[in-house]
Amino acid sequence: MASSTDQRICFSLCLFLFLFLHLSTSTTDTPIPAPWPEQFHSVLFINRSGTLQKTDLWYDWPNGRNFNIIQYQQGVLKYDLEWNNGTSFIYTLDPFNRTCKKLHFDVGILRPNWLEGAKYLGQEYADNFLCNVWEKADFIWYHEDVLTRRPVKWIFLTSGMVSHVMTFEVGAVLEDEHWQAPVYCFSKSEPEPRLHNIMSSSLLDLEAAGGDAHGFRQTLISEW
Ligand SMILES: *[C@@H]1O[C@H](CO)[C@@H](O)[C@H](O)[C@H]1NC(C)=O
Ligand SMILES: *[C@@H]1O[C@H](CO)[C@@H](O)[C@H](O)[C@H]1NC(C)=O
Ligand SMILES: *[C@@H]1O[C@H](CO)[C@@H](O)[C@H](O)[C@H]1NC(C)=O
């Protein structure tokens, strides 16, 4: 008899403790986004006001580099290679016309903790995943899967460009040989465009190519 009373007391205590802990953690902890892994590969489907593109994103923080390889729907394949020293090369390769633009940014690539300090907006379904949603710097809404904490979708508020994360391979690294901009990015025979030319001509191009990615890091990193 004594032991069954003991068991009942213990059960009540345990239940109480469980509820207490459960409530205290679920009411006081605002979710925070997972930092980005130091290296990953992600395939993104991007819709920019009805213009579709598929982007291979190779994020490589330890090597100070970030690559967007952008396939426009039935269009060109464009390479946007960004170094942490602020230099970006935006180029096309054969069989497309050989073009290259070299840009300089005052800030490097996104840091793995760039989402720190984002404002929590709550939960909603995005692409059929239950997600936590944050807003960062009035610039982006970031959706992260509640279960796996992988990014699912992000939206640039300025342009309405929506990125859907199709794959997210943590630890995947693109071999060094692919991080080499083509020789015509370095050609001295052609006159070096002046900075304001680079900026003004590239704005249109970047607008089409992924200017958001640049505005994005400019905005987000300049906060630090
Ligand atoms: C792309 O976004 C536009 C709105 O900007 C929408 O009307 C269209 O249906 C979307 N396309 C696809 C394939 O999701
Ligand atoms: C930044 O690094 C890249 C890759 O090493 C190099 O090609 C580029 O010239 C560098 N830019 C500057 C401003 O040093
Ligand atoms: C490639 O270059 C040719 C010759 O300059 C030009 O006529 C054509 O429009 C260019 N194609 C693209 C996709 O830029």
PDB file of C-alpha atoms and ligand atoms in Angstrom:
ATOM      1  CA  MET A   1       0.000   0.000   0.000  1.00  0.00           C
ATOM      2  CA  ALA A   2       2.733   2.377   1.020  1.00  0.00           C
ATOM      3  CA  SER A   3       4.591   1.826  -2.191  1.00  0.00           C
ATOM      4  CA  SER A   4       1.604   2.571  -4.410  1.00  0.00           C
ATOM      5  CA  THR A   5       1.053   5.877  -2.556  1.00  0.00           C
ATOM      6  CA  ASP A   6       4.710   6.663  -3.034  1.00  0.00           C
ATOM      7  CA  GLN A   7       4.356   5.921  -6.685  1.00  0.00           C
ATOM      8  CA  ARG A   8       1.357   8.180  -6.945  1.00  0.00           C
ATOM      9  CA  ILE A   9       3.200  11.035  -5.211  1.00  0.00           C
ATOM     10  CA  CYS A  10       6.177  10.521  -7.441  1.00  0.00           C
ATOM     11  CA  PHE A  11       3.984  10.455 -10.539  1.00  0.00           C
ATOM     12  CA  SER A  12       2.291  13.711  -9.533  1.00  0.00           C
ATOM     13  CA  LEU A  13       5.616  15.324  -8.810  1.00  0.00           C
ATOM     14  CA  CYS A  14       7.052  14.197 -12.093  1.00  0.00           C
ATOM     15  CA  LEU A  15       4.014  15.406 -13.980  1.00  0.00           C
ATOM     16  CA  PHE A  16       4.235  18.744 -12.223  1.00  0.00           C
ATOM     17  CA  LEU A  17       7.938  19.051 -12.950  1.00  0.00           C
ATOM     18  CA  PHE A  18       7.426  18.090 -16.578  1.00  0.00           C
ATOM     19  CA  LEU A  19       4.645  20.622 -17.068  1.00  0.00           C
ATOM     20  CA  PHE A  20       6.589  23.300 -15.261  1.00  0.00           C
ATOM     21  CA  LEU A  21       9.724  22.758 -17.331  1.00  0.00           C
ATOM     22  CA  HIS A  22       7.759  22.430 -20.533  1.00  0.00           C
ATOM     23  CA  LEU A  23       5.821  25.630 -19.976  1.00  0.00           C
ATOM     24  CA  SER A  24       8.792  27.608 -18.772  1.00  0.00           C
ATOM     25  CA  THR A  25      10.912  26.677 -21.763  1.00  0.00           C
ATOM     26  CA  SER A  26       8.181  27.108 -24.320  1.00  0.00           C
ATOM     27  CA  THR A  27       7.060  30.489 -23.043  1.00  0.00           C
ATOM     28  CA  THR A  28      10.374  32.164 -22.276  1.00  0.00           C
ATOM     29  CA  ASP A  29      12.586  31.024 -25.163  1.00  0.00           C
ATOM     30  CA  THR A  30      12.149  32.888 -28.422  1.00  0.00           C
ATOM     31  CA  PRO A  31      13.563  30.688 -31.190  1.00  0.00           C
ATOM     32  CA  ILE A  32      16.751  31.909 -32.792  1.00  0.00           C
ATOM     33  CA  PRO A  33      17.865  30.923 -36.293  1.00  0.00           C
ATOM     34  CA  ALA A  34      20.576  28.317 -36.661  1.00  0.00           C
ATOM     35  CA  PRO A  35      23.862  29.844 -37.787  1.00  0.00           C
ATOM     36  CA  TRP A  36      24.859  28.889 -41.305  1.00  0.00           C
ATOM     37  CA  PRO A  37      27.228  25.925 -41.501  1.00  0.00           C
ATOM     38  CA  GLU A  38      30.735  27.035 -42.426  1.00  0.00           C
ATOM     39  CA  GLN A  39      30.522  25.144 -45.687  1.00  0.00           C
ATOM     40  CA  PHE A  40      27.487  23.991 -47.632  1.00  0.00           C
ATOM     41  CA  HIS A  41      26.043  23.540 -51.082  1.00  0.00           C
ATOM     42  CA  SER A  42      22.479  24.450 -51.786  1.00  0.00           C
ATOM     43  CA  VAL A  43      20.297  24.365 -54.868  1.00  0.00           C
ATOM     44  CA  LEU A  44      17.856  27.256 -54.891  1.00  0.00           C
ATOM     45  CA  PHE A  45      14.837  27.845 -57.072  1.00  0.00           C
ATOM     46  CA  ILE A  46      14.336  31.562 -57.297  1.00  0.00           C
ATOM     47  CA  ASN A  47      11.358  33.530 -58.527  1.00  0.00           C
ATOM     48  CA  ARG A  48      11.985  37.155 -59.162  1.00  0.00           C
ATOM     49  CA  SER A  49       8.707  38.757 -60.157  1.00  0.00           C
ATOM     50  CA  GLY A  50       7.989  35.843 -62.458  1.00  0.00           C
ATOM     51  CA  THR A  51      11.529  35.449 -63.811  1.00  0.00           C
ATOM     52  CA  LEU A  52      12.761  32.043 -62.755  1.00  0.00           C
ATOM     53  CA  GLN A  53      16.267  30.857 -62.083  1.00  0.00           C
ATOM     54  CA  LYS A  54      18.041  27.929 -60.517  1.00  0.00           C
ATOM     55  CA  THR A  55      21.055  28.820 -58.432  1.00  0.00           C
ATOM     56  CA  ASP A  56      23.801  26.609 -57.103  1.00  0.00           C
ATOM     57  CA  LEU A  57      25.041  28.263 -53.951  1.00  0.00           C
ATOM     58  CA  TRP A  58      28.446  27.181 -52.654  1.00  0.00           C
ATOM     59  CA  TYR A  59      29.107  28.847 -49.331  1.00  0.00           C
ATOM     60  CA  ASP A  60      32.673  28.415 -48.119  1.00  0.00           C
ATOM     61  CA  TRP A  61      33.458  30.584 -45.122  1.00  0.00           C
ATOM     62  CA  PRO A  62      36.836  29.049 -44.069  1.00  0.00           C
ATOM     63  CA  ASN A  63      38.184  29.774 -47.555  1.00  0.00           C
ATOM     64  CA  GLY A  64      36.564  33.208 -47.653  1.00  0.00           C
ATOM     65  CA  ARG A  65      34.526  32.596 -50.783  1.00  0.00           C
ATOM     66  CA  ASN A  66      30.956  32.300 -51.969  1.00  0.00           C
ATOM     67  CA  PHE A  67      29.675  31.209 -55.373  1.00  0.00           C
ATOM     68  CA  ASN A  68      26.300  31.714 -57.037  1.00  0.00           C
ATOM     69  CA  ILE A  69      26.006  29.776 -60.285  1.00  0.00           C
ATOM     70  CA  ILE A  70      22.823  31.018 -61.842  1.00  0.00           C
ATOM     71  CA  GLN A  71      20.877  29.261 -64.573  1.00  0.00           C
ATOM     72  CA  TYR A  72      18.191  31.515 -66.012  1.00  0.00           C
ATOM     73  CA  GLN A  73      15.220  29.659 -67.366  1.00  0.00           C
ATOM     74  CA  GLN A  74      16.179  28.760 -70.952  1.00  0.00           C
ATOM     75  CA  GLY A  75      18.815  31.473 -70.750  1.00  0.00           C
ATOM     76  CA  VAL A  76      22.415  32.074 -69.838  1.00  0.00           C
ATOM     77  CA  LEU A  77      24.445  30.399 -67.139  1.00  0.00           C
ATOM     78  CA  LYS A  78      26.022  33.129 -65.063  1.00  0.00           C
ATOM     79  CA  TYR A  79      28.776  32.828 -62.490  1.00  0.00           C
ATOM     80  CA  ASP A  80      28.939  35.162 -59.534  1.00  0.00           C
ATOM     81  CA  LEU A  81      32.140  34.444 -57.618  1.00  0.00           C
ATOM     82  CA  GLU A  82      32.597  36.457 -54.441  1.00  0.00           C
ATOM     83  CA  TRP A  83      35.751  36.732 -52.347  1.00  0.00           C
ATOM     84  CA  ASN A  84      35.886  37.860 -48.758  1.00  0.00           C
ATOM     85  CA  ASN A  85      38.339  40.643 -49.683  1.00  0.00           C
ATOM     86  CA  GLY A  86      35.415  42.387 -51.434  1.00  0.00           C
ATOM     87  CA  THR A  87      36.215  41.393 -55.019  1.00  0.00           C
ATOM     88  CA  SER A  88      33.473  39.732 -57.064  1.00  0.00           C
ATOM     89  CA  PHE A  89      33.753  38.308 -60.562  1.00  0.00           C
ATOM     90  CA  ILE A  90      30.562  38.018 -62.558  1.00  0.00           C
ATOM     91  CA  TYR A  91      31.102  36.130 -65.773  1.00  0.00           C
ATOM     92  CA  THR A  92      29.768  33.855 -68.457  1.00  0.00           C
ATOM     93  CA  LEU A  93      31.660  31.040 -70.194  1.00  0.00           C
ATOM     94  CA  ASP A  94      31.450  29.215 -73.507  1.00  0.00           C
ATOM     95  CA  PRO A  95      29.062  28.530 -75.209  1.00  0.00           C
ATOM     96  CA  PHE A  96      27.739  31.881 -74.051  1.00  0.00           C
ATOM     97  CA  ASN A  97      29.517  35.110 -74.850  1.00  0.00           C
ATOM     98  CA  ARG A  98      32.655  35.594 -72.849  1.00  0.00           C
ATOM     99  CA  THR A  99      31.849  38.413 -70.522  1.00  0.00           C
ATOM    100  CA  CYS A 100      33.292  39.346 -67.180  1.00  0.00           C
ATOM    101  CA  LYS A 101      32.656  42.112 -64.716  1.00  0.00           C
ATOM    102  CA  LYS A 102      34.853  42.685 -61.739  1.00  0.00           C
ATOM    103  CA  LEU A 103      33.226  44.457 -58.826  1.00  0.00           C
ATOM    104  CA  HIS A 104      34.532  45.639 -55.535  1.00  0.00           C
ATOM    105  CA  PHE A 105      32.477  45.712 -52.367  1.00  0.00           C
ATOM    106  CA  ASP A 106      33.496  47.289 -49.120  1.00  0.00           C
ATOM    107  CA  VAL A 107      32.247  44.241 -47.285  1.00  0.00           C
ATOM    108  CA  GLY A 108      33.108  40.602 -47.694  1.00  0.00           C
ATOM    109  CA  ILE A 109      30.802  37.606 -47.839  1.00  0.00           C
ATOM    110  CA  LEU A 110      28.094  36.833 -45.314  1.00  0.00           C
ATOM    111  CA  ARG A 111      29.317  35.495 -41.995  1.00  0.00           C
ATOM    112  CA  PRO A 112      27.899  32.239 -40.656  1.00  0.00           C
ATOM    113  CA  ASN A 113      26.239  34.225 -37.844  1.00  0.00           C
ATOM    114  CA  TRP A 114      24.719  36.886 -40.102  1.00  0.00           C
ATOM    115  CA  LEU A 115      21.236  36.039 -38.843  1.00  0.00           C
ATOM    116  CA  GLU A 116      22.081  36.967 -35.265  1.00  0.00           C
ATOM    117  CA  GLY A 117      19.733  39.572 -33.880  1.00  0.00           C
ATOM    118  CA  ALA A 118      16.977  38.773 -36.367  1.00  0.00           C
ATOM    119  CA  LYS A 119      13.468  39.586 -35.177  1.00  0.00           C
ATOM    120  CA  TYR A 120      11.269  36.548 -34.565  1.00  0.00           C
ATOM    121  CA  LEU A 121       7.948  36.766 -36.388  1.00  0.00           C
ATOM    122  CA  GLY A 122       6.397  33.407 -35.459  1.00  0.00           C
ATOM    123  CA  GLN A 123       5.574  30.172 -37.273  1.00  0.00           C
ATOM    124  CA  GLU A 124       3.958  29.522 -40.617  1.00  0.00           C
ATOM    125  CA  TYR A 125       3.965  26.941 -43.354  1.00  0.00           C
ATOM    126  CA  ALA A 126       6.336  27.653 -46.225  1.00  0.00           C
ATOM    127  CA  ASP A 127       6.600  25.247 -49.160  1.00  0.00           C
ATOM    128  CA  ASN A 128       4.740  22.684 -46.997  1.00  0.00           C
ATOM    129  CA  PHE A 129       7.229  22.857 -44.109  1.00  0.00           C
ATOM    130  CA  LEU A 130       6.316  24.238 -40.712  1.00  0.00           C
ATOM    131  CA  CYS A 131       8.816  27.045 -40.275  1.00  0.00           C
ATOM    132  CA  ASN A 132      10.026  29.588 -37.788  1.00  0.00           C
ATOM    133  CA  VAL A 133      10.228  32.974 -39.474  1.00  0.00           C
ATOM    134  CA  TRP A 134      12.538  35.876 -38.748  1.00  0.00           C
ATOM    135  CA  GLU A 135      13.074  39.287 -40.252  1.00  0.00           C
ATOM    136  CA  LYS A 136      16.578  40.666 -40.541  1.00  0.00           C
ATOM    137  CA  ALA A 137      17.420  44.297 -41.119  1.00  0.00           C
ATOM    138  CA  ASP A 138      14.069  45.155 -42.772  1.00  0.00           C
ATOM    139  CA  PHE A 139      15.554  43.349 -45.725  1.00  0.00           C
ATOM    140  CA  ILE A 140      14.787  39.681 -45.620  1.00  0.00           C
ATOM    141  CA  TRP A 141      12.295  37.193 -44.235  1.00  0.00           C
ATOM    142  CA  TYR A 142      13.999  33.942 -43.418  1.00  0.00           C
ATOM    143  CA  HIS A 143      12.057  30.676 -43.051  1.00  0.00           C
ATOM    144  CA  GLU A 144      13.673  27.773 -41.215  1.00  0.00           C
ATOM    145  CA  ASP A 145      12.201  24.283 -40.862  1.00  0.00           C
ATOM    146  CA  VAL A 146      11.134  23.792 -37.241  1.00  0.00           C
ATOM    147  CA  LEU A 147      12.192  20.131 -37.207  1.00  0.00           C
ATOM    148  CA  THR A 148      15.545  20.146 -39.005  1.00  0.00           C
ATOM    149  CA  ARG A 149      16.446  23.847 -38.603  1.00  0.00           C
ATOM    150  CA  ARG A 150      17.428  23.969 -42.272  1.00  0.00           C
ATOM    151  CA  PRO A 151      16.492  27.045 -44.274  1.00  0.00           C
ATOM    152  CA  VAL A 152      13.423  26.478 -46.451  1.00  0.00           C
ATOM    153  CA  LYS A 153      12.748  29.835 -48.032  1.00  0.00           C
ATOM    154  CA  TRP A 154      13.810  33.439 -47.884  1.00  0.00           C
ATOM    155  CA  ILE A 155      12.218  36.536 -49.321  1.00  0.00           C
ATOM    156  CA  PHE A 156      13.927  39.803 -50.125  1.00  0.00           C
ATOM    157  CA  LEU A 157      11.509  42.460 -49.028  1.00  0.00           C
ATOM    158  CA  THR A 158      12.899  45.128 -51.342  1.00  0.00           C
ATOM    159  CA  SER A 159      12.376  43.230 -54.594  1.00  0.00           C
ATOM    160  CA  GLY A 160      10.001  40.437 -53.634  1.00  0.00           C
ATOM    161  CA  MET A 161      12.549  37.904 -54.867  1.00  0.00           C
ATOM    162  CA  VAL A 162      11.743  34.523 -53.328  1.00  0.00           C
ATOM    163  CA  SER A 163      14.328  31.747 -52.904  1.00  0.00           C
ATOM    164  CA  HIS A 164      13.179  28.205 -52.281  1.00  0.00           C
ATOM    165  CA  VAL A 165      15.832  25.937 -50.805  1.00  0.00           C
ATOM    166  CA  MET A 166      15.672  22.653 -52.715  1.00  0.00           C
ATOM    167  CA  THR A 167      18.772  20.985 -51.267  1.00  0.00           C
ATOM    168  CA  PHE A 168      21.022  21.836 -48.363  1.00  0.00           C
ATOM    169  CA  GLU A 169      24.189  19.754 -48.180  1.00  0.00           C
ATOM    170  CA  VAL A 170      26.107  20.652 -45.067  1.00  0.00           C
ATOM    171  CA  GLY A 171      29.879  20.271 -45.474  1.00  0.00           C
ATOM    172  CA  ALA A 172      29.843  20.051 -49.273  1.00  0.00           C
ATOM    173  CA  VAL A 173      32.777  21.923 -50.816  1.00  0.00           C
ATOM    174  CA  LEU A 174      33.390  22.806 -54.459  1.00  0.00           C
ATOM    175  CA  GLU A 175      36.913  21.840 -55.572  1.00  0.00           C
ATOM    176  CA  ASP A 176      39.469  24.641 -55.833  1.00  0.00           C
ATOM    177  CA  GLU A 177      39.815  24.355 -59.618  1.00  0.00           C
ATOM    178  CA  HIS A 178      36.246  25.645 -60.062  1.00  0.00           C
ATOM    179  CA  TRP A 179      36.935  28.839 -58.136  1.00  0.00           C
ATOM    180  CA  GLN A 180      39.074  30.258 -60.897  1.00  0.00           C
ATOM    181  CA  ALA A 181      37.640  33.187 -62.817  1.00  0.00           C
ATOM    182  CA  PRO A 182      38.428  32.944 -66.569  1.00  0.00           C
ATOM    183  CA  VAL A 183      41.506  34.620 -67.984  1.00  0.00           C
ATOM    184  CA  TYR A 184      39.505  37.398 -69.658  1.00  0.00           C
ATOM    185  CA  CYS A 185      38.539  38.645 -66.191  1.00  0.00           C
ATOM    186  CA  PHE A 186      42.196  39.591 -65.811  1.00  0.00           C
ATOM    187  CA  SER A 187      42.983  40.760 -69.325  1.00  0.00           C
ATOM    188  CA  LYS A 188      44.989  43.940 -69.451  1.00  0.00           C
ATOM    189  CA  SER A 189      44.490  44.488 -73.172  1.00  0.00           C
ATOM    190  CA  GLU A 190      41.027  45.862 -72.703  1.00  0.00           C
ATOM    191  CA  PRO A 191      40.811  49.194 -70.927  1.00  0.00           C
ATOM    192  CA  GLU A 192      39.933  48.794 -67.281  1.00  0.00           C
ATOM    193  CA  PRO A 193      36.468  50.289 -66.824  1.00  0.00           C
ATOM    194  CA  ARG A 194      36.305  53.078 -64.334  1.00  0.00           C
ATOM    195  CA  LEU A 195      34.608  52.422 -61.072  1.00  0.00           C
ATOM    196  CA  HIS A 196      31.500  54.460 -61.695  1.00  0.00           C
ATOM    197  CA  ASN A 197      31.099  52.713 -65.034  1.00  0.00           C
ATOM    198  CA  ILE A 198      31.393  49.348 -63.375  1.00  0.00           C
ATOM    199  CA  MET A 199      28.856  50.287 -60.801  1.00  0.00           C
ATOM    200  CA  SER A 200      26.346  51.889 -63.098  1.00  0.00           C
ATOM    201  CA  SER A 201      26.501  49.266 -65.816  1.00  0.00           C
ATOM    202  CA  SER A 202      26.517  46.452 -63.332  1.00  0.00           C
ATOM    203  CA  LEU A 203      23.513  47.715 -61.477  1.00  0.00           C
ATOM    204  CA  LEU A 204      21.293  46.750 -64.355  1.00  0.00           C
ATOM    205  CA  ASP A 205      23.030  43.456 -64.763  1.00  0.00           C
ATOM    206  CA  LEU A 206      23.075  42.706 -61.090  1.00  0.00           C
ATOM    207  CA  GLU A 207      19.458  43.612 -60.983  1.00  0.00           C
ATOM    208  CA  ALA A 208      18.964  40.668 -63.267  1.00  0.00           C
ATOM    209  CA  ALA A 209      21.732  38.481 -61.911  1.00  0.00           C
ATOM    210  CA  GLY A 210      21.217  38.519 -58.220  1.00  0.00           C
ATOM    211  CA  GLY A 211      21.824  42.081 -57.201  1.00  0.00           C
ATOM    212  CA  ASP A 212      19.901  41.218 -54.120  1.00  0.00           C
ATOM    213  CA  ALA A 213      22.660  38.924 -53.007  1.00  0.00           C
ATOM    214  CA  HIS A 214      24.962  41.907 -53.052  1.00  0.00           C
ATOM    215  CA  GLY A 215      22.586  44.441 -51.576  1.00  0.00           C
ATOM    216  CA  PHE A 216      21.839  41.726 -49.121  1.00  0.00           C
ATOM    217  CA  ARG A 217      25.322  41.362 -47.738  1.00  0.00           C
ATOM    218  CA  GLN A 218      26.020  45.047 -48.038  1.00  0.00           C
ATOM    219  CA  THR A 219      23.014  45.768 -45.859  1.00  0.00           C
ATOM    220  CA  LEU A 220      23.479  42.901 -43.498  1.00  0.00           C
ATOM    221  CA  ILE A 221      27.192  43.169 -42.978  1.00  0.00           C
ATOM    222  CA  SER A 222      27.365  46.912 -42.707  1.00  0.00           C
ATOM    223  CA  GLU A 223      25.309  46.503 -39.563  1.00  0.00           C
ATOM    224  CA  TRP A 224      28.273  44.992 -37.750  1.00  0.00           C
TER     225      TRP A 224
HETATM  226  C1  LIG B   1       6.514  33.827 -59.439  1.00  0.00           C
HETATM  227  O1  LIG B   1       6.080  34.958 -58.701  1.00  0.00           O
HETATM  228  C2  LIG B   1       4.998  35.639 -59.286  1.00  0.00           C
HETATM  229  C3  LIG B   1       4.727  36.844 -58.415  1.00  0.00           C
HETATM  230  O2  LIG B   1       5.844  37.678 -58.385  1.00  0.00           O
HETATM  231  C4  LIG B   1       3.807  34.720 -59.376  1.00  0.00           C
HETATM  232  O3  LIG B   1       2.739  35.392 -60.014  1.00  0.00           O
HETATM  233  C5  LIG B   1       4.177  33.468 -60.161  1.00  0.00           C
HETATM  234  O4  LIG B   1       3.096  32.555 -60.121  1.00  0.00           O
HETATM  235  C6  LIG B   1       5.406  32.810 -59.589  1.00  0.00           C
HETATM  236  N1  LIG B   1       5.835  31.714 -60.457  1.00  0.00           N
HETATM  237  C7  LIG B   1       6.101  30.492 -60.008  1.00  0.00           C
HETATM  238  C8  LIG B   1       6.533  29.486 -61.014  1.00  0.00           C
HETATM  239  O5  LIG B   1       6.057  30.218 -58.826  1.00  0.00           O
HETATM  240  C1  LIG B   2      40.716  39.099 -53.786  1.00  0.00           C
HETATM  241  O1  LIG B   2      41.010  37.734 -53.920  1.00  0.00           O
HETATM  242  C2  LIG B   2      40.878  37.213 -55.240  1.00  0.00           C
HETATM  243  C3  LIG B   2      41.140  35.724 -55.192  1.00  0.00           C
HETATM  244  O2  LIG B   2      42.350  35.428 -54.575  1.00  0.00           O
HETATM  245  C4  LIG B   2      41.820  37.944 -56.197  1.00  0.00           C
HETATM  246  O3  LIG B   2      41.638  37.477 -57.512  1.00  0.00           O
HETATM  247  C5  LIG B   2      41.506  39.434 -56.119  1.00  0.00           C
HETATM  248  O4  LIG B   2      42.408  40.146 -56.925  1.00  0.00           O
HETATM  249  C6  LIG B   2      41.604  39.926 -54.683  1.00  0.00           C
HETATM  250  N1  LIG B   2      41.191  41.315 -54.619  1.00  0.00           N
HETATM  251  C7  LIG B   2      41.900  42.239 -54.018  1.00  0.00           C
HETATM  252  C8  LIG B   2      41.307  43.626 -54.003  1.00  0.00           C
HETATM  253  O5  LIG B   2      42.967  41.999 -53.468  1.00  0.00           O
HETATM  254  C1  LIG B   3      26.805  37.697 -77.980  1.00  0.00           C
HETATM  255  O1  LIG B   3      27.609  38.543 -78.808  1.00  0.00           O
HETATM  256  C2  LIG B   3      27.035  38.785 -80.100  1.00  0.00           C
HETATM  257  C3  LIG B   3      28.058  39.575 -80.922  1.00  0.00           C
HETATM  258  O2  LIG B   3      28.548  40.656 -80.188  1.00  0.00           O
HETATM  259  C4  LIG B   3      25.718  39.539 -79.933  1.00  0.00           C
HETATM  260  O3  LIG B   3      25.130  39.786 -81.201  1.00  0.00           O
HETATM  261  C5  LIG B   3      24.783  38.709 -79.087  1.00  0.00           C
HETATM  262  O4  LIG B   3      23.588  39.436 -78.829  1.00  0.00           O
HETATM  263  C6  LIG B   3      25.437  38.326 -77.754  1.00  0.00           C
HETATM  264  N1  LIG B   3      24.587  37.393 -77.055  1.00  0.00           N
HETATM  265  C7  LIG B   3      24.264  37.568 -75.784  1.00  0.00           C
HETATM  266  C8  LIG B   3      23.382  36.519 -75.195  1.00  0.00           C
HETATM  267  O5  LIG B   3      24.644  38.510 -75.105  1.00  0.00           O
END
